[in-house]
Amino acid sequence: MSEFWIYFQIGLKHVLDIHAYDHVLFLIALAVPFSFKDWPRIVLLITLFTIGHTLALLLSVFGIIAIKVNVVELLIPITILITALFNLFTAGKSSKKESINLVFFITLFFGIIHGLGFSNYFKSILGGSATSKLFPLGEFALGIEAAQIIVVFVVLVLSYIIQTFFRFSKRDWTLVMSAFIIGVILPMIIENEIWIR
């Protein structure tokens, strides 16, 4: 049980780390267009993201996939930018429900990219054979899922407060938050080491 708690906590801290806020920014971008009535859909989205994240770690642990760190560090903020831009272009439009399957697929794919960003660290904290890492990987994934649910719940509570008490429309709230996320993420893309030759 204590070993379970160790890897569960690593998963929690991976998402909730204030210094590595890209994961939280992605979750905010993912959750901001939704409200509490959409809870089952948003839980499915974050679970797909966790599955993608875990799949990437699994492929990395077994040596099936490897990608340069600086490439992943560029791709992660690009996934956040794409999600925020998607919100800008679909805010207030009913067609969003029709494109939900595409959103599910993209969220799974983005989870794989984010998982690759953590794969080197995850492999370094675990010794032994690849198969001995399966249980810790599952425990880590549960920690990630729990942390993501916490972040999304906070975003939904904040959305409710802003829309109810401050009379923001859902569309305006989505636009403001997505624009804020774009403003934070663009410097991360521009300043990435990949552009330095």
GROMACS .gro file of C-alpha atoms in nm:
model
  197
    1MET     CA    1   0.000   0.000   0.000
    2SER     CA    2   0.285   0.240   0.080
    3GLU     CA    3   0.439   0.175  -0.265
    4PHE     CA    4   0.101   0.247  -0.425
    5TRP     CA    5   0.086   0.578  -0.238
    6ILE     CA    6   0.440   0.673  -0.351
    7TYR     CA    7   0.360   0.643  -0.724
    8PHE     CA    8   0.008   0.782  -0.680
    9GLN     CA    9   0.164   1.092  -0.518
   10ILE     CA   10   0.419   1.124  -0.801
   11GLY     CA   11   0.124   1.128  -1.042
   12LEU     CA   12  -0.056   1.391  -0.834
   13LYS     CA   13   0.253   1.610  -0.810
   14HIS     CA   14   0.327   1.571  -1.182
   15VAL     CA   15   0.000   1.748  -1.265
   16LEU     CA   16  -0.017   1.989  -0.970
   17ASP     CA   17   0.348   2.105  -0.984
   18ILE     CA   18   0.340   2.487  -0.991
   19HIS     CA   19   0.673   2.498  -1.178
   20ALA     CA   20   0.549   2.268  -1.457
   21TYR     CA   21   0.216   2.439  -1.517
   22ASP     CA   22   0.179   2.329  -1.881
   23HIS     CA   23  -0.031   2.028  -1.776
   24VAL     CA   24  -0.267   2.252  -1.576
   25LEU     CA   25  -0.289   2.500  -1.867
   26PHE     CA   26  -0.392   2.217  -2.099
   27LEU     CA   27  -0.660   2.102  -1.853
   28ILE     CA   28  -0.793   2.458  -1.818
   29ALA     CA   29  -0.809   2.492  -2.198
   30LEU     CA   30  -0.985   2.157  -2.218
   31ALA     CA   31  -1.237   2.229  -1.941
   32VAL     CA   32  -1.318   2.598  -1.984
   33PRO     CA   33  -1.591   2.553  -2.252
   34PHE     CA   34  -1.780   2.310  -2.028
   35SER     CA   35  -2.007   2.344  -1.725
   36PHE     CA   36  -2.116   2.105  -1.448
   37LYS     CA   37  -2.394   1.957  -1.662
   38ASP     CA   38  -2.121   1.838  -1.901
   39TRP     CA   39  -1.942   1.653  -1.617
   40PRO     CA   40  -1.962   1.303  -1.777
   41ARG     CA   41  -1.817   1.434  -2.105
   42ILE     CA   42  -1.529   1.621  -1.940
   43VAL     CA   43  -1.443   1.318  -1.721
   44LEU     CA   44  -1.433   1.106  -2.037
   45LEU     CA   45  -1.203   1.362  -2.201
   46ILE     CA   46  -0.956   1.372  -1.911
   47THR     CA   47  -0.964   0.991  -1.885
   48LEU     CA   48  -0.875   0.969  -2.255
   49PHE     CA   49  -0.592   1.214  -2.190
   50THR     CA   50  -0.468   0.993  -1.901
   51ILE     CA   51  -0.489   0.684  -2.125
   52GLY     CA   52  -0.282   0.861  -2.391
   53HIS     CA   53  -0.033   0.980  -2.127
   54THR     CA   54  -0.002   0.627  -1.984
   55LEU     CA   55   0.026   0.468  -2.329
   56ALA     CA   56   0.319   0.697  -2.413
   57LEU     CA   57   0.495   0.601  -2.087
   58LEU     CA   58   0.429   0.232  -2.157
   59LEU     CA   59   0.572   0.255  -2.510
   60SER     CA   60   0.872   0.444  -2.373
   61VAL     CA   61   0.936   0.200  -2.086
   62PHE     CA   62   0.941  -0.094  -2.334
   63GLY     CA   63   1.168   0.100  -2.571
   64ILE     CA   64   0.911   0.103  -2.853
   65ILE     CA   65   0.912   0.481  -2.891
   66ALA     CA   66   1.169   0.748  -2.821
   67ILE     CA   67   1.160   1.114  -2.913
   68LYS     CA   68   1.400   1.401  -2.856
   69VAL     CA   69   1.326   1.604  -2.542
   70ASN     CA   70   1.342   1.942  -2.718
   71VAL     CA   71   1.089   1.823  -2.980
   72VAL     CA   72   0.844   1.712  -2.709
   73GLU     CA   73   0.900   2.037  -2.518
   74LEU     CA   74   0.789   2.221  -2.832
   75LEU     CA   75   0.495   1.989  -2.908
   76ILE     CA   76   0.345   2.016  -2.556
   77PRO     CA   77   0.279   2.394  -2.570
   78ILE     CA   78   0.159   2.352  -2.931
   79THR     CA   79  -0.110   2.109  -2.808
   80ILE     CA   80  -0.219   2.369  -2.552
   81LEU     CA   81  -0.221   2.641  -2.819
   82ILE     CA   82  -0.432   2.426  -3.055
   83THR     CA   83  -0.683   2.350  -2.776
   84ALA     CA   84  -0.715   2.720  -2.683
   85LEU     CA   85  -0.748   2.823  -3.052
   86PHE     CA   86  -1.016   2.556  -3.099
   87ASN     CA   87  -1.205   2.716  -2.808
   88LEU     CA   88  -1.174   3.062  -2.967
   89PHE     CA   89  -1.319   2.945  -3.297
   90THR     CA   90  -1.598   2.730  -3.148
   91ALA     CA   91  -1.704   2.940  -2.844
   92GLY     CA   92  -2.081   2.975  -2.839
   93LYS     CA   93  -2.136   2.752  -3.144
   94SER     CA   94  -2.368   2.453  -3.122
   95SER     CA   95  -2.160   2.261  -3.380
   96LYS     CA   96  -1.922   2.178  -3.092
   97LYS     CA   97  -2.138   1.877  -2.999
   98GLU     CA   98  -2.110   1.737  -3.352
   99SER     CA   99  -1.729   1.749  -3.344
  100ILE     CA  100  -1.700   1.576  -3.005
  101ASN     CA  101  -1.557   1.251  -3.154
  102LEU     CA  102  -1.277   1.455  -3.312
  103VAL     CA  103  -1.214   1.624  -2.975
  104PHE     CA  104  -1.196   1.279  -2.806
  105PHE     CA  105  -0.941   1.153  -3.061
  106ILE     CA  106  -0.729   1.470  -3.042
  107THR     CA  107  -0.734   1.461  -2.659
  108LEU     CA  108  -0.607   1.102  -2.664
  109PHE     CA  109  -0.331   1.201  -2.910
  110PHE     CA  110  -0.235   1.505  -2.701
  111GLY     CA  111  -0.216   1.277  -2.395
  112ILE     CA  112   0.045   1.069  -2.581
  113ILE     CA  113   0.252   1.382  -2.654
  114HIS     CA  114   0.235   1.501  -2.290
  115GLY     CA  115   0.327   1.149  -2.170
  116LEU     CA  116   0.638   1.148  -2.387
  117GLY     CA  117   0.746   1.468  -2.211
  118PHE     CA  118   0.754   1.281  -1.880
  119SER     CA  119   0.888   0.947  -2.005
  120ASN     CA  120   1.260   1.006  -1.940
  121TYR     CA  121   1.200   1.115  -1.580
  122PHE     CA  122   0.960   0.825  -1.520
  123LYS     CA  123   1.214   0.570  -1.648
  124SER     CA  124   1.487   0.726  -1.431
  125ILE     CA  125   1.292   0.685  -1.105
  126LEU     CA  126   1.216   0.319  -1.170
  127GLY     CA  127   1.474   0.046  -1.171
  128GLY     CA  128   1.439  -0.313  -1.285
  129SER     CA  129   1.286  -0.469  -1.592
  130ALA     CA  130   1.017  -0.310  -1.807
  131THR     CA  131   0.750  -0.552  -1.678
  132SER     CA  132   0.827  -0.461  -1.315
  133LYS     CA  133   0.729  -0.102  -1.404
  134LEU     CA  134   0.371  -0.192  -1.500
  135PHE     CA  135   0.219  -0.167  -1.150
  136PRO     CA  136   0.397   0.161  -1.066
  137LEU     CA  137   0.281   0.294  -1.405
  138GLY     CA  138  -0.081   0.210  -1.320
  139GLU     CA  139  -0.047   0.371  -0.976
  140PHE     CA  140   0.109   0.680  -1.136
  141ALA     CA  141  -0.178   0.695  -1.389
  142LEU     CA  142  -0.435   0.689  -1.106
  143GLY     CA  143  -0.253   0.981  -0.941
  144ILE     CA  144  -0.262   1.174  -1.268
  145GLU     CA  145  -0.634   1.104  -1.313
  146ALA     CA  146  -0.712   1.217  -0.956
  147ALA     CA  147  -0.512   1.540  -0.999
  148GLN     CA  148  -0.681   1.611  -1.333
  149ILE     CA  149  -1.025   1.567  -1.178
  150ILE     CA  150  -0.924   1.814  -0.903
  151VAL     CA  151  -0.805   2.073  -1.159
  152VAL     CA  152  -1.115   2.033  -1.377
  153PHE     CA  153  -1.344   2.057  -1.072
  154VAL     CA  154  -1.175   2.384  -0.969
  155VAL     CA  155  -1.211   2.520  -1.326
  156LEU     CA  156  -1.582   2.427  -1.331
  157VAL     CA  157  -1.640   2.589  -0.989
  158LEU     CA  158  -1.460   2.905  -1.103
  159SER     CA  159  -1.658   2.904  -1.429
  160TYR     CA  160  -1.983   2.874  -1.233
  161ILE     CA  161  -1.889   3.163  -1.000
  162ILE     CA  162  -1.780   3.392  -1.287
  163GLN     CA  163  -2.088   3.314  -1.497
  164THR     CA  164  -2.340   3.327  -1.212
  165PHE     CA  165  -2.220   3.610  -0.989
  166PHE     CA  166  -2.028   3.825  -1.237
  167ARG     CA  167  -2.277   3.768  -1.523
  168PHE     CA  168  -2.016   3.656  -1.776
  169SER     CA  169  -2.168   3.459  -2.061
  170LYS     CA  170  -2.024   3.112  -2.119
  171ARG     CA  171  -1.896   3.231  -2.458
  172ASP     CA  172  -1.718   3.537  -2.313
  173TRP     CA  173  -1.563   3.331  -2.031
  174THR     CA  174  -1.433   3.076  -2.284
  175LEU     CA  175  -1.291   3.352  -2.506
  176VAL     CA  176  -1.119   3.538  -2.219
  177MET     CA  177  -0.963   3.224  -2.067
  178SER     CA  178  -0.854   3.085  -2.405
  179ALA     CA  179  -0.694   3.419  -2.498
  180PHE     CA  180  -0.516   3.424  -2.160
  181ILE     CA  181  -0.382   3.070  -2.217
  182ILE     CA  182  -0.262   3.168  -2.566
  183GLY     CA  183  -0.083   3.468  -2.415
  184VAL     CA  184   0.096   3.244  -2.163
  185ILE     CA  185   0.181   2.966  -2.408
  186LEU     CA  186   0.310   3.164  -2.708
  187PRO     CA  187   0.632   3.274  -2.530
  188MET     CA  188   0.696   2.908  -2.437
  189ILE     CA  189   0.678   2.816  -2.806
  190ILE     CA  190   0.883   3.114  -2.926
  191GLU     CA  191   1.156   3.066  -2.662
  192ASN     CA  192   1.189   2.690  -2.715
  193GLU     CA  193   1.549   2.569  -2.759
  194ILE     CA  194   1.461   2.406  -3.091
  195TRP     CA  195   1.476   2.747  -3.264
  196ILE     CA  196   1.830   2.810  -3.137
  197ARG     CA  197   2.095   2.683  -3.378
   0.00000   0.00000   0.00000
